[in-house]
mmCIF file of C-alpha atoms in Angstrom:
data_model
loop_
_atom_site.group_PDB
_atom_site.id
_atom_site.type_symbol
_atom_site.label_atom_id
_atom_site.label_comp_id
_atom_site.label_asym_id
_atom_site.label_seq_id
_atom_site.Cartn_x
_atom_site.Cartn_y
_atom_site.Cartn_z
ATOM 1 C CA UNK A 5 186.066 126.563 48.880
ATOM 2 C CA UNK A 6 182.821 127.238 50.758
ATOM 3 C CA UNK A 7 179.509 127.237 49.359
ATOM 4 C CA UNK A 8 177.183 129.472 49.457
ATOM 5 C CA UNK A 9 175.098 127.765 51.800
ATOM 6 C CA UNK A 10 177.634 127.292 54.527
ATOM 7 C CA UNK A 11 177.893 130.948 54.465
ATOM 8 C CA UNK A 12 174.197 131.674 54.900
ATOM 9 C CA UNK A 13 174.369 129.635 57.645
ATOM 10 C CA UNK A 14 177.133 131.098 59.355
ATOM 11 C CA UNK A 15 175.601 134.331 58.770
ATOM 12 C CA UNK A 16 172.417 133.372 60.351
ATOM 13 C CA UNK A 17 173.688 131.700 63.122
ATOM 14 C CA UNK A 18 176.062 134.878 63.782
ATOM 15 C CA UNK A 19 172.878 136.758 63.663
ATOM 16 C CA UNK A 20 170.684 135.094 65.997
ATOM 17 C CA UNK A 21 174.082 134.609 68.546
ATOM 18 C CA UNK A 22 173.973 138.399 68.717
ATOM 19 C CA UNK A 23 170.298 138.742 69.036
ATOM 20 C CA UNK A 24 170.171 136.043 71.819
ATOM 21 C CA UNK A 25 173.106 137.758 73.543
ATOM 22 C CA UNK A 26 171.508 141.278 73.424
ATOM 23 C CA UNK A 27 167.999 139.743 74.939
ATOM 24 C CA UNK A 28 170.321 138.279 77.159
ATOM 25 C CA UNK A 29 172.236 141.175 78.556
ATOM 26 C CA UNK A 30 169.360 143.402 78.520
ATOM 27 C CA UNK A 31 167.764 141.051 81.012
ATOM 28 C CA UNK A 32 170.701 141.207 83.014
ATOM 29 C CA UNK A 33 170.855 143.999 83.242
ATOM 30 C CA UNK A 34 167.188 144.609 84.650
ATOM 31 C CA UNK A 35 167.620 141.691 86.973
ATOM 32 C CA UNK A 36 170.757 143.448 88.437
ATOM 33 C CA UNK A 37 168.879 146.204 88.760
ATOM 34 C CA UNK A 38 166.008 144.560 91.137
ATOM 35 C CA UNK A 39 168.571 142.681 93.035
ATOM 36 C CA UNK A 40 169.989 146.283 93.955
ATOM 37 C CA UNK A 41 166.860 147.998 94.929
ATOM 38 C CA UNK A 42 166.808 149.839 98.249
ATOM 39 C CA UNK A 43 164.967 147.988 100.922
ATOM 40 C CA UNK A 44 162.161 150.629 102.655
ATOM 41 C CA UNK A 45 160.473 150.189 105.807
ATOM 42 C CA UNK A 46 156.398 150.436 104.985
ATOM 43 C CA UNK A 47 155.789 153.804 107.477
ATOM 44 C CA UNK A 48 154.607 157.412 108.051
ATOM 45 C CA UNK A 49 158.064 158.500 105.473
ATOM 46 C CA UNK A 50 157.804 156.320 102.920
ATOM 47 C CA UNK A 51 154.896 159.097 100.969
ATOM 48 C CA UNK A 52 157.836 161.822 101.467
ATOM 49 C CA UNK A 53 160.394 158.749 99.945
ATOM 50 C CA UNK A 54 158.306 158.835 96.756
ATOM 51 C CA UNK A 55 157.485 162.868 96.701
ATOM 52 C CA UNK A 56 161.151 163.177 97.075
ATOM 53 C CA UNK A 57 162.318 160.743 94.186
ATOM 54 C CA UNK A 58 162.989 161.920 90.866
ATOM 55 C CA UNK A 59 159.712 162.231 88.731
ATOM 56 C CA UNK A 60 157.930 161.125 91.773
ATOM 57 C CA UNK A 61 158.382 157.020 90.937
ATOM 58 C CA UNK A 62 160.757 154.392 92.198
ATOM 59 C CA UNK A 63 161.516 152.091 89.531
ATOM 60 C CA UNK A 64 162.524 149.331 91.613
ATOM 61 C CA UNK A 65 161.525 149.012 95.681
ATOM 62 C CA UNK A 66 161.566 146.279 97.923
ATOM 63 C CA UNK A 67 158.808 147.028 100.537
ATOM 64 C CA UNK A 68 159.344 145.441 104.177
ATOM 65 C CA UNK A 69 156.222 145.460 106.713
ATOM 66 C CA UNK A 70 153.012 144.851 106.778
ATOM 67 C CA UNK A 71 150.828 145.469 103.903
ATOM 68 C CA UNK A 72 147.353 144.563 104.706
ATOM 69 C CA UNK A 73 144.902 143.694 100.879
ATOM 70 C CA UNK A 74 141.864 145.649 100.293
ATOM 71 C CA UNK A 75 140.466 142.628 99.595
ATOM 72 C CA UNK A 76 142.641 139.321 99.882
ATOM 73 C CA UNK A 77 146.180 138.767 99.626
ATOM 74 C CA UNK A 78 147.814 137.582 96.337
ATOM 75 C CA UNK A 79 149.543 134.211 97.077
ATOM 76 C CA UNK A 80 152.121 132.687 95.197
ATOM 77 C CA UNK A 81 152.060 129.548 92.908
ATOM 78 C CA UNK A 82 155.408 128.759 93.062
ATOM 79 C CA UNK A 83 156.484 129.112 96.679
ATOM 80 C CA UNK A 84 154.160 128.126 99.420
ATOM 81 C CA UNK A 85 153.393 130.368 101.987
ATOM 82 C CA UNK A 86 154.476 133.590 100.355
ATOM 83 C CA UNK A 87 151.525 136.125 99.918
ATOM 84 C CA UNK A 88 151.488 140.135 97.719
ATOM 85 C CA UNK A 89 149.129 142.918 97.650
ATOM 86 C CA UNK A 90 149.095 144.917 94.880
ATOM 87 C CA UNK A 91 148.593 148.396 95.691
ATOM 88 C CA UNK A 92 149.014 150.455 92.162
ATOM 89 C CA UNK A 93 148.279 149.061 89.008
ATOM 90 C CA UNK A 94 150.187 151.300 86.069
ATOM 91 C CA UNK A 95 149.364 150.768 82.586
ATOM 92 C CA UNK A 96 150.749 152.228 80.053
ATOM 93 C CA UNK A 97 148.974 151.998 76.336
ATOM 94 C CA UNK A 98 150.574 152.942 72.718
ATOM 95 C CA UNK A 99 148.845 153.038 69.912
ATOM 96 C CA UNK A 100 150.133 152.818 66.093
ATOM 97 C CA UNK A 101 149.033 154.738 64.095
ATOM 98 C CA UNK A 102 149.046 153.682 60.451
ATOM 99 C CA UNK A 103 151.454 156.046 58.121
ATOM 100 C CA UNK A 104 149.960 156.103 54.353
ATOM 101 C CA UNK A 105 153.438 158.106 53.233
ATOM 102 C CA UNK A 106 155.356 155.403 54.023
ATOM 103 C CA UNK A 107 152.739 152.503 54.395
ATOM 104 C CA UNK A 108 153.851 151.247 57.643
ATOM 105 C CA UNK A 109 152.794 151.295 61.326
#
């Protein structure tokens, strides 16, 4: 016989195993991704690279050269002597909108 509260908790921990292994392959699956992404040489044919890729972006792009800051270089906190520049900043904004019908967001 099981009781009822053995089963709620094998139920919830079923629940949060499959959560935990969806956030988990999902990141995977991203970090795959950036581990594949082409290498480009920073040049006079990387602007005809990007007008040539599909919708004009490159999700993922590992830049080699030099990339000189507008201002100062970003350096990192966790490895010494490694240094970014950002050059584009995209930020994307949604906005809920409140539903009176149905009362939600």
């Amino acid at each position: 016989p099981v009781s009822p509260g053995e089963l709620l908790c094998l139920g919830s921990s079923l629940a949060f195993s499959g959560l935990f292994y969806f956030l988990y392959r999902r990141k995977a699956r991203v970090a795959a991704r950036v581990q594949e992404a082409p290498k480009l040489q920073v040049g006079d044919d990387l602007p005809a690279l990007v007008s040539a890729a599909d919708g004009r972006c490159l999700p993922y792009v590992a830049l080699e050269g030099i990339v000189l800051p507008a201002k100062a270089a970003l350096t990192s906190h966790y490895h010494e002597g490694m240094q970014g520049v950002i050059q584009k900043l995209l930020l994307k904004e949604h906005r809920l909108i409140w539903n009176s019908l149905v009362r939600s967001w």
